[in-house]
Amino acid sequence: MDQSTFENDRSKNCVLESPICDRLKSEPCWLGIDEAGRGPVLGPLVYGICFSPVAEKEKFKEMGFADSKTLTEEQRENIFTKISDNGDMMGWMVDILSPGYISRSMLRRAKYNLNALSHDSAIGLVKRALERGVNVTEVYVDTVGDPTKYQDKLKGIFPSIDITVAKKADSLYPIVSAASICAKVARDRAVKSWVFAEGVEIEGNAYGSGYPGDPLTKKFLAGNIDPVFGFPDFVRFSWSTAALILEKEAAAVAWEDDEEDDSSQNSGSASLLQFFKKSGDDAKLERHRFFSDRALTPLSSL
Amino acid sequence: MALTIDPSSYETAPEVKCNFLPCTISKDGDANVTRYFDTSVRKENDGLTAAFRGRLLNGQEVVLPGGYTGLVIREQGSAITEDQDRSLRVDQRFSSFTAWNLDKPPSGDDKLMKALQWIDIAKALHRPVDEESSQKSVTGK
C-alpha cells in the first residue's frame, strides 16, 4: 500500500485503491465497509472497503479473514498481502481522514459530527467504486450507531443495491473483515510513519495506540504541548481528552463564536431597581455605529 | 508624561510577516509561528487556509493603504510611575499582513476590511478646506 500521496501532505485526506480487474466490473460483487481508528485521539481515521464477485463467496470465506481487532499487526500485514495477491478476485479502497481534517470538521461553526463524517466517507468510497465500474450488488457495513437509520440513509442513496447494516458485521461477514484489515493496515502504517510538520521528534514514534487511556499516548500528549498552538496536527483537537489538557496547560483562547456564559446573567426579568431610576438617567453619549461596526475605538494611552 | 518612539529604530527595523487571528490568546510573548502555524497554511483555489487549535481559518493577504507602514513597537523597560516618560522602539515593520477569519471566506464585510475604510474617510474629513468650497457648502452656490 503506497502511502506517498498521503505522506506528501498529512493535513489532507487521501484515497488509496488497488487495481480493479475486469471480473469486478462484469460480475455482481459484494462489498464490505469498515473503519479503523475511530476512538484514538491521535492520527487519522481510516475507512476501508473491499469487494469481490458474489460467485466467489465460498472461496472468499475460506481465505480466513477475521475481524482486524482479533489479529496481531503481523497477521494483518500478512492477510493484506494475501488480499493484494488475489487481485483477480478482489479489490480494495481506503479513505484516510487526516487528524487535521477531523479536528477542523468537528470544530466548525456549524458542527460536522463524527457520525456524519464517517457516513460521508463510507458513502464516498462506495460511490467511487461504482464510478470505477465495480458492479456492486450487495453492501455490508459495520456500524457503531443505530443500524436502521444508517441502512435507510444508504438505501436512499443506493436504491438498486442490497444493503445490510449490522453491529459486529466485521466478525459476521468476511468481506467486512477484509475491509477492516485494509483500513487497519492503512491506519497503522500512517501512524507509524508519521512525520510531524511541526518538527516534533518522537523517538521511535512511541506514542502508543493513540487511545486516550494508553500510558504512552498520555505521555506523548503531556510532553508535547505548545503554550500558544496547543498540539501538533497529529492530535485531534476535537477530542475532549485533548481539549481538557489544553484548557489546563496552554494559554486560553477566546473565539467569536464561543458560547456566552449566561449563568451569572439575569434570567430575563428586569431588576427591581430599574423601576426606581429616573428616566434618561443613563443617557450615555455613544459613538456612532460606523465605529462600533468596525471595532474602532480611540486610543488615548498605551 | 511623554510617550516617544525612537525614530532611528525605524530605519533598521526589518520587514516581518504578520498574521491577524480571529481570536484572543491570553498570552504575551514569543510564539512558534513558523513551526506550528506556517506549516498549516495552504493555498487553495479560493484563497488561503490554515488551522489554529484545530480550527479552520480562511485568510487573505491585506496590503496596507498607500502611505502607511505597519509597525511592531516594543517598550524599552517599563515606566514605574504614571508621570515617567516612556520610550518605544520600532522592532519590526510590515507593508502587508494576512487577515484570518474563523471558518468564513474573507469578504469586504469583515470588520477589519471595513475598519480600513476609515483611513480614506479620515483623510477626506481632515483635509484643509479652502475658503471658496467652504462658502459653497454653506450657501450652496
Coordinates of C-alpha atoms in Angstrom, one line a residue:
Chain A
M1 CA 0.0 0.0 0.0
D2 CA 1.8 3.0 -1.3
Q3 CA 1.0 5.9 1.1
S4 CA 3.2 8.6 -0.6
T5 CA 0.3 10.7 -1.6
F6 CA -0.8 11.0 2.0
E7 CA 2.7 11.5 3.1
N8 CA 3.1 14.5 0.8
D9 CA 0.5 16.4 2.9
R10 CA -0.6 14.7 6.1
S11 CA -3.1 17.5 6.7
K12 CA -5.3 16.4 3.8
N13 CA -7.5 13.3 3.3
C14 CA -6.4 10.8 0.7
V15 CA -8.0 7.9 -1.1
L16 CA -5.8 4.9 -2.0
E17 CA -7.0 2.0 -4.1
S18 CA -6.0 -1.3 -5.6
P19 CA -6.1 -2.0 -9.3
I20 CA -9.6 -3.3 -10.3
C21 CA -9.7 -6.3 -12.6
D22 CA -12.4 -6.8 -15.2
R23 CA -14.2 -9.6 -13.3
L24 CA -15.1 -7.0 -10.6
K25 CA -16.7 -4.9 -13.3
S26 CA -18.6 -7.6 -15.2
E27 CA -19.7 -9.9 -12.3
P28 CA -22.0 -8.9 -9.5
C29 CA -20.0 -8.1 -6.4
W30 CA -20.5 -7.9 -2.7
L31 CA -18.7 -5.1 -0.9
G32 CA -17.8 -4.6 2.8
I33 CA -17.2 -1.4 4.7
D34 CA -15.4 -0.8 8.0
E35 CA -13.2 1.7 9.7
A36 CA -10.1 1.8 11.9
G37 CA -9.1 4.5 14.3
R38 CA -12.3 5.9 15.4
G39 CA -11.6 6.2 19.1
P40 CA -7.9 7.3 19.2
V41 CA -7.1 10.9 20.0
L42 CA -4.0 10.6 17.6
G43 CA -3.7 10.1 13.9
P44 CA -6.1 9.5 11.0
L45 CA -9.4 7.7 10.9
V46 CA -9.4 5.3 8.0
Y47 CA -12.4 4.0 6.1
G48 CA -11.9 0.9 4.0
I49 CA -13.9 -1.1 1.5
C50 CA -13.2 -4.5 0.0
F51 CA -15.2 -6.0 -2.9
S52 CA -15.3 -9.4 -4.6
P53 CA -17.6 -11.3 -7.0
V54 CA -20.6 -12.9 -5.3
A55 CA -19.8 -16.1 -7.2
E56 CA -16.6 -16.4 -5.2
K57 CA -18.2 -16.0 -1.8
E58 CA -17.3 -19.6 -0.7
K59 CA -13.7 -19.3 -1.8
F60 CA -13.6 -15.9 -0.1
K61 CA -14.8 -17.4 3.2
E62 CA -12.1 -20.0 3.1
M63 CA -9.4 -17.3 3.0
G64 CA -9.5 -16.9 6.7
F65 CA -10.4 -13.2 7.2
A66 CA -11.3 -12.3 10.7
D67 CA -12.1 -9.1 12.5
S68 CA -9.0 -7.0 12.4
K69 CA -9.1 -6.4 16.1
T70 CA -8.6 -10.1 16.9
L71 CA -5.5 -10.2 14.8
T72 CA -1.9 -9.1 15.5
E73 CA -0.3 -6.4 13.4
E74 CA 1.8 -9.0 11.7
Q75 CA -1.2 -11.2 10.9
R76 CA -3.0 -8.2 9.5
E77 CA 0.0 -7.4 7.3
N78 CA 0.1 -11.0 6.0
I79 CA -3.6 -11.0 5.2
F80 CA -3.2 -7.7 3.5
T81 CA -0.5 -9.2 1.3
K82 CA -2.9 -12.0 0.5
I83 CA -5.6 -9.5 -0.5
S84 CA -3.2 -7.8 -2.8
D85 CA -2.0 -11.1 -4.3
N86 CA -5.6 -12.0 -5.1
G87 CA -6.3 -9.0 -7.3
D88 CA -8.1 -11.3 -9.8
M89 CA -10.9 -11.8 -7.3
M90 CA -11.0 -8.8 -5.1
G91 CA -10.2 -5.1 -4.8
W92 CA -10.0 -2.5 -2.0
M93 CA -10.0 1.2 -1.4
V94 CA -9.2 3.2 1.7
D95 CA -10.1 6.8 2.7
I96 CA -7.6 8.3 5.1
L97 CA -9.2 11.1 7.0
S98 CA -6.4 13.2 8.4
P99 CA -6.5 14.2 12.1
G100 CA -6.4 17.8 11.0
Y101 CA -9.4 17.3 8.8
I102 CA -11.2 15.6 11.7
S103 CA -10.4 18.5 14.1
R104 CA -11.4 21.2 11.6
S105 CA -14.7 19.4 10.7
M106 CA -15.8 18.8 14.3
L107 CA -14.8 22.3 15.4
R108 CA -16.6 24.1 12.5
R109 CA -19.0 26.9 13.3
A110 CA -21.7 24.5 12.2
K111 CA -20.5 21.3 13.8
Y112 CA -19.9 18.4 11.5
N113 CA -20.0 15.4 13.8
L114 CA -18.0 12.2 13.6
N115 CA -21.0 10.1 12.7
A116 CA -21.9 12.3 9.7
L117 CA -18.3 12.5 8.7
S118 CA -18.0 8.7 8.9
H119 CA -21.1 8.1 6.9
D120 CA -19.9 10.5 4.2
S121 CA -16.6 8.8 4.0
A122 CA -18.2 5.3 3.6
I123 CA -20.7 6.7 1.0
G124 CA -17.9 8.4 -0.9
L125 CA -16.0 5.1 -1.1
V126 CA -19.0 3.1 -2.5
K127 CA -19.6 5.9 -5.0
R128 CA -16.0 5.8 -6.1
A129 CA -16.1 2.0 -6.5
L130 CA -19.2 2.4 -8.7
E131 CA -17.5 5.2 -10.7
R132 CA -14.6 2.8 -11.3
G133 CA -17.1 0.4 -12.8
V134 CA -17.3 -2.1 -9.9
N135 CA -20.6 -4.0 -10.3
V136 CA -21.7 -3.7 -6.7
T137 CA -25.0 -5.5 -5.9
E138 CA -24.6 -6.1 -2.1
V139 CA -23.1 -3.9 0.6
Y140 CA -22.3 -5.0 4.2
V141 CA -21.5 -2.3 6.7
D142 CA -20.4 -2.4 10.3
T143 CA -21.9 0.3 12.4
V144 CA -21.5 1.9 15.8
G145 CA -24.7 4.0 15.6
D146 CA -28.3 3.0 15.0
P147 CA -28.3 0.3 12.2
T148 CA -31.8 1.1 10.9
K149 CA -31.2 4.8 10.4
Y150 CA -27.9 4.2 8.6
Q151 CA -29.5 1.5 6.5
D152 CA -32.3 3.8 5.4
K153 CA -29.7 6.5 4.6
L154 CA -27.7 4.2 2.4
K155 CA -30.8 2.7 0.8
G156 CA -31.8 6.2 -0.2
I157 CA -28.5 6.9 -1.9
F158 CA -28.0 3.4 -3.5
P159 CA -31.6 2.2 -4.2
S160 CA -30.5 -0.6 -6.5
I161 CA -28.0 -2.1 -4.1
D162 CA -28.9 -4.7 -1.4
I163 CA -27.7 -3.1 1.9
T164 CA -27.0 -4.8 5.2
V165 CA -26.0 -2.7 8.2
A166 CA -25.2 -4.7 11.3
K167 CA -23.4 -4.3 14.6
K168 CA -20.3 -6.6 14.6
A169 CA -20.5 -7.0 10.9
D170 CA -16.8 -7.3 10.8
S171 CA -17.0 -10.7 12.5
L172 CA -20.2 -11.8 10.7
Y173 CA -19.2 -11.1 7.1
P174 CA -15.7 -11.9 5.8
I175 CA -16.0 -9.2 3.2
V176 CA -16.3 -6.7 6.1
S177 CA -13.4 -8.4 7.9
A178 CA -11.3 -7.9 4.8
A179 CA -12.3 -4.2 4.6
S180 CA -11.4 -3.8 8.3
I181 CA -8.0 -5.3 7.7
C182 CA -7.3 -2.9 4.8
A183 CA -8.4 0.1 7.0
K184 CA -6.4 -1.1 10.0
V185 CA -3.3 -1.7 7.9
A186 CA -3.6 1.8 6.3
R187 CA -4.0 3.4 9.7
D188 CA -1.1 1.5 11.4
R189 CA 1.2 2.5 8.6
A190 CA 0.1 6.1 8.6
V191 CA 0.6 6.4 12.3
K192 CA 3.9 4.5 12.4
S193 CA 5.5 6.6 9.7
W194 CA 4.1 9.9 10.9
V195 CA 6.4 12.8 10.3
F196 CA 5.5 16.0 12.2
A197 CA 5.2 19.1 10.0
E198 CA 5.9 21.0 13.3
G199 CA 9.3 19.4 13.6
V200 CA 8.4 17.4 16.7
E201 CA 10.7 14.4 17.1
I202 CA 9.4 11.4 19.0
E203 CA 12.0 8.7 19.4
G204 CA 10.7 5.6 17.6
N205 CA 7.4 7.3 17.2
A206 CA 6.5 5.8 20.5
Y207 CA 3.1 7.4 21.1
G208 CA 1.2 4.2 21.7
S209 CA -2.1 3.2 20.2
G210 CA -3.5 6.7 20.4
Y211 CA -6.3 5.7 22.7
P212 CA -6.7 8.3 25.5
G213 CA -6.1 5.6 28.1
D214 CA -2.8 4.3 26.7
P215 CA 0.1 5.4 29.0
L216 CA 2.4 6.1 26.0
T217 CA -0.3 8.3 24.4
K218 CA -0.8 10.1 27.7
K219 CA 2.9 10.7 28.0
F220 CA 3.1 12.0 24.4
L221 CA 0.2 14.4 25.0
A222 CA 1.6 15.7 28.2
G223 CA 5.0 16.2 26.8
N224 CA 4.1 18.0 23.5
I225 CA 2.1 21.0 24.5
D226 CA 2.9 24.3 22.9
P227 CA 1.6 27.1 25.1
V228 CA 0.2 29.0 22.1
F229 CA -0.6 26.5 19.5
G230 CA -1.5 23.6 21.6
F231 CA -0.7 20.3 19.9
P232 CA 0.8 19.3 16.6
D233 CA -1.7 18.5 13.8
F234 CA -1.3 14.8 14.6
V235 CA -3.6 15.3 17.6
R236 CA -7.4 15.5 17.2
F237 CA -8.1 18.8 19.0
S238 CA -11.8 18.0 18.9
W239 CA -11.4 15.1 21.4
S240 CA -12.3 16.0 24.9
T241 CA -9.0 14.4 26.1
A242 CA -7.0 16.9 24.1
A243 CA -9.3 19.9 24.9
L244 CA -9.1 19.3 28.6
I245 CA -5.3 19.2 28.6
L246 CA -5.1 22.5 26.7
E247 CA -7.6 24.1 29.0
K248 CA -5.2 23.5 31.9
E249 CA -1.8 23.6 30.3
A250 CA -2.0 26.1 27.4
A251 CA -2.9 29.8 27.0
A252 CA -6.7 30.4 27.0
V253 CA -8.1 31.2 23.6
A254 CA -11.4 33.0 23.1
W255 CA -13.3 32.8 19.8
E256 CA -16.0 35.0 18.4
D257 CA -18.5 32.0 18.4
D258 CA -17.8 30.9 21.9
E259 CA -21.0 30.5 23.8
E260 CA -21.6 33.2 26.3
D261 CA -21.7 32.1 29.9
D262 CA -25.2 33.1 30.9
S263 CA -25.1 31.7 34.4
S264 CA -24.2 35.0 36.0
Q265 CA -26.7 37.0 34.0
N266 CA -30.2 37.8 35.0
S267 CA -32.7 35.3 33.8
G268 CA -34.8 37.7 31.8
S269 CA -36.7 39.7 34.4
A270 CA -35.6 43.2 35.0
S271 CA -34.0 44.2 38.3
L272 CA -36.4 45.9 40.6
L273 CA -34.1 48.9 40.8
Q274 CA -34.8 49.6 37.2
F275 CA -38.2 50.9 38.2
F276 CA -36.9 53.5 40.6
K277 CA -34.4 55.0 38.2
K278 CA -35.0 58.5 36.8
S279 CA -35.8 58.2 33.2
G280 CA -32.9 59.4 31.0
D281 CA -30.5 58.8 33.8
D282 CA -28.2 56.7 31.7
A283 CA -28.2 58.7 28.5
K284 CA -24.7 57.8 27.6
L285 CA -23.1 59.6 24.8
E286 CA -22.4 56.7 22.4
R287 CA -20.1 56.6 19.5
H288 CA -21.6 56.4 16.0
R289 CA -22.4 52.9 14.7
F290 CA -19.8 53.5 12.0
F291 CA -17.2 53.0 14.6
S292 CA -18.7 50.2 16.7
D293 CA -19.4 48.2 13.5
R294 CA -15.7 48.4 12.7
A295 CA -14.5 47.8 16.3
L296 CA -12.7 51.2 16.1
T297 CA -12.1 52.9 19.4
P298 CA -10.0 56.0 20.2
L299 CA -6.6 55.2 21.7
S300 CA -5.5 57.7 24.3
S301 CA -2.9 55.7 26.1
L302 CA -0.8 52.6 25.6
Chain B
M1 CA 4.4 62.1 30.9
A2 CA 5.7 61.8 27.3
L3 CA 5.5 58.8 25.1
T4 CA 8.1 58.8 22.4
I5 CA 9.1 56.5 19.6
D6 CA 12.8 56.4 18.8
P7 CA 12.8 57.4 15.1
S8 CA 16.2 55.9 14.4
S9 CA 14.9 52.4 15.3
Y10 CA 12.5 52.7 12.3
E11 CA 15.4 52.7 9.7
T12 CA 16.9 49.5 10.9
A13 CA 13.7 47.6 11.7
P14 CA 13.4 44.5 9.5
E15 CA 10.3 43.6 7.5
V16 CA 8.2 41.0 9.3
K17 CA 5.3 38.6 8.3
C18 CA 2.2 39.3 10.4
N19 CA -0.9 37.3 10.9
F20 CA -4.2 38.8 12.2
L21 CA -6.1 36.0 14.0
P22 CA -9.8 35.9 14.7
C23 CA -9.4 35.0 18.4
T24 CA -7.9 36.3 21.6
I25 CA -4.9 34.4 23.0
S26 CA -4.3 35.1 26.7
K27 CA -0.6 35.2 26.4
D28 CA 2.0 37.9 25.6
G29 CA 5.3 36.8 24.2
D30 CA 7.0 34.8 21.5
A31 CA 5.3 32.0 19.7
N32 CA 6.5 29.2 17.5
V33 CA 4.7 30.6 14.4
T34 CA 7.0 29.1 11.8
R35 CA 6.8 25.6 13.2
Y36 CA 3.2 25.4 14.2
F37 CA 1.3 28.0 12.2
D38 CA 3.1 28.5 8.9
T39 CA 3.2 24.7 8.3
S40 CA -0.6 24.7 8.4
V41 CA -1.1 27.3 5.7
R42 CA -2.3 26.0 2.4
K43 CA -3.1 27.9 -0.8
E44 CA -6.5 26.6 -2.1
N45 CA -8.4 27.6 -5.2
D46 CA -10.5 30.1 -3.3
G47 CA -7.8 31.6 -1.0
L48 CA -5.6 30.7 1.9
T49 CA -6.5 28.2 4.7
A50 CA -4.7 27.5 7.9
A51 CA -5.5 25.9 11.3
F52 CA -5.2 27.2 14.8
R53 CA -6.0 25.0 17.8
G54 CA -7.7 22.6 15.3
R55 CA -10.0 25.2 13.9
L56 CA -10.2 26.1 10.2
L57 CA -9.1 29.6 9.3
N58 CA -9.7 31.3 5.9
G59 CA -7.3 34.1 5.1
Q60 CA -6.4 36.8 2.6
E61 CA -3.4 39.0 2.1
V62 CA -4.1 42.6 3.1
V63 CA -1.8 45.3 1.6
L64 CA -1.7 48.4 3.8
P65 CA -3.1 51.6 2.1
G66 CA -0.5 53.7 0.3
G67 CA 1.5 56.0 2.5
Y68 CA 1.1 53.7 5.6
T69 CA 3.5 51.3 7.2
G70 CA 2.7 48.8 9.9
L71 CA 5.0 49.0 12.9
V72 CA 5.6 46.4 15.6
I73 CA 6.7 48.5 18.6
R74 CA 8.1 47.5 21.9
E75 CA 8.5 49.4 25.1
Q76 CA 12.1 49.9 26.4
G77 CA 11.9 49.0 30.0
S78 CA 8.7 49.9 31.8
A79 CA 7.6 53.1 33.5
I80 CA 7.2 52.8 37.2
T81 CA 5.2 55.9 37.9
E82 CA 2.5 57.4 35.8
D83 CA 4.4 60.6 35.1
Q84 CA 7.5 59.0 34.0
D85 CA 8.5 59.3 30.3
R86 CA 8.1 56.2 28.2
S87 CA 10.0 55.3 25.2
L88 CA 9.2 52.9 22.4
R89 CA 11.3 51.3 19.7
V90 CA 10.2 50.1 16.3
D91 CA 11.1 46.4 16.4
Q92 CA 9.8 45.4 13.0
R93 CA 7.7 46.8 10.2
F94 CA 5.3 45.4 7.6
S95 CA 3.6 46.6 4.5
S96 CA 1.1 43.8 4.3
F97 CA -0.3 41.1 6.6
T98 CA -2.6 38.1 6.4
A99 CA -6.0 38.5 7.8
W100 CA -7.6 35.3 9.0
N101 CA -11.3 34.6 9.5
L102 CA -12.7 31.8 11.6
D103 CA -14.2 29.3 9.1
K104 CA -15.6 32.0 6.8
P105 CA -14.2 33.2 3.5
P106 CA -12.8 36.8 3.7
S107 CA -15.1 39.5 2.3
G108 CA -15.4 43.2 2.2
D109 CA -17.9 42.9 5.0
D110 CA -15.2 41.8 7.5
K111 CA -14.7 44.2 10.4
L112 CA -11.1 44.7 9.6
M113 CA -11.7 45.4 5.9
K114 CA -14.4 47.9 6.9
A115 CA -12.1 49.5 9.5
L116 CA -9.5 50.2 6.9
Q117 CA -12.1 52.4 5.1
W118 CA -11.6 54.8 8.0
I119 CA -8.3 55.8 6.6
D120 CA -9.8 57.3 3.4
I121 CA -12.7 58.8 5.3
A122 CA -10.4 60.4 7.9
K123 CA -8.3 61.8 5.1
A124 CA -11.4 63.5 3.5
L125 CA -12.7 64.7 6.8
H126 CA -9.5 66.3 7.9
R127 CA -8.3 67.7 4.7
P128 CA -7.9 71.5 4.9
V129 CA -10.8 73.3 3.3
D130 CA -10.2 76.4 1.1
E131 CA -12.5 79.4 1.6
E132 CA -14.3 79.0 -1.7
S133 CA -15.5 75.5 -1.2
S134 CA -16.4 76.1 2.4
Q135 CA -18.6 79.1 1.3
K136 CA -20.2 76.8 -1.2
S137 CA -21.1 74.2 1.4
V138 CA -22.9 76.9 3.4
T139 CA -24.6 78.9 0.7
G140 CA -25.0 76.1 -1.8
K141 CA -23.7 78.5 -4.5

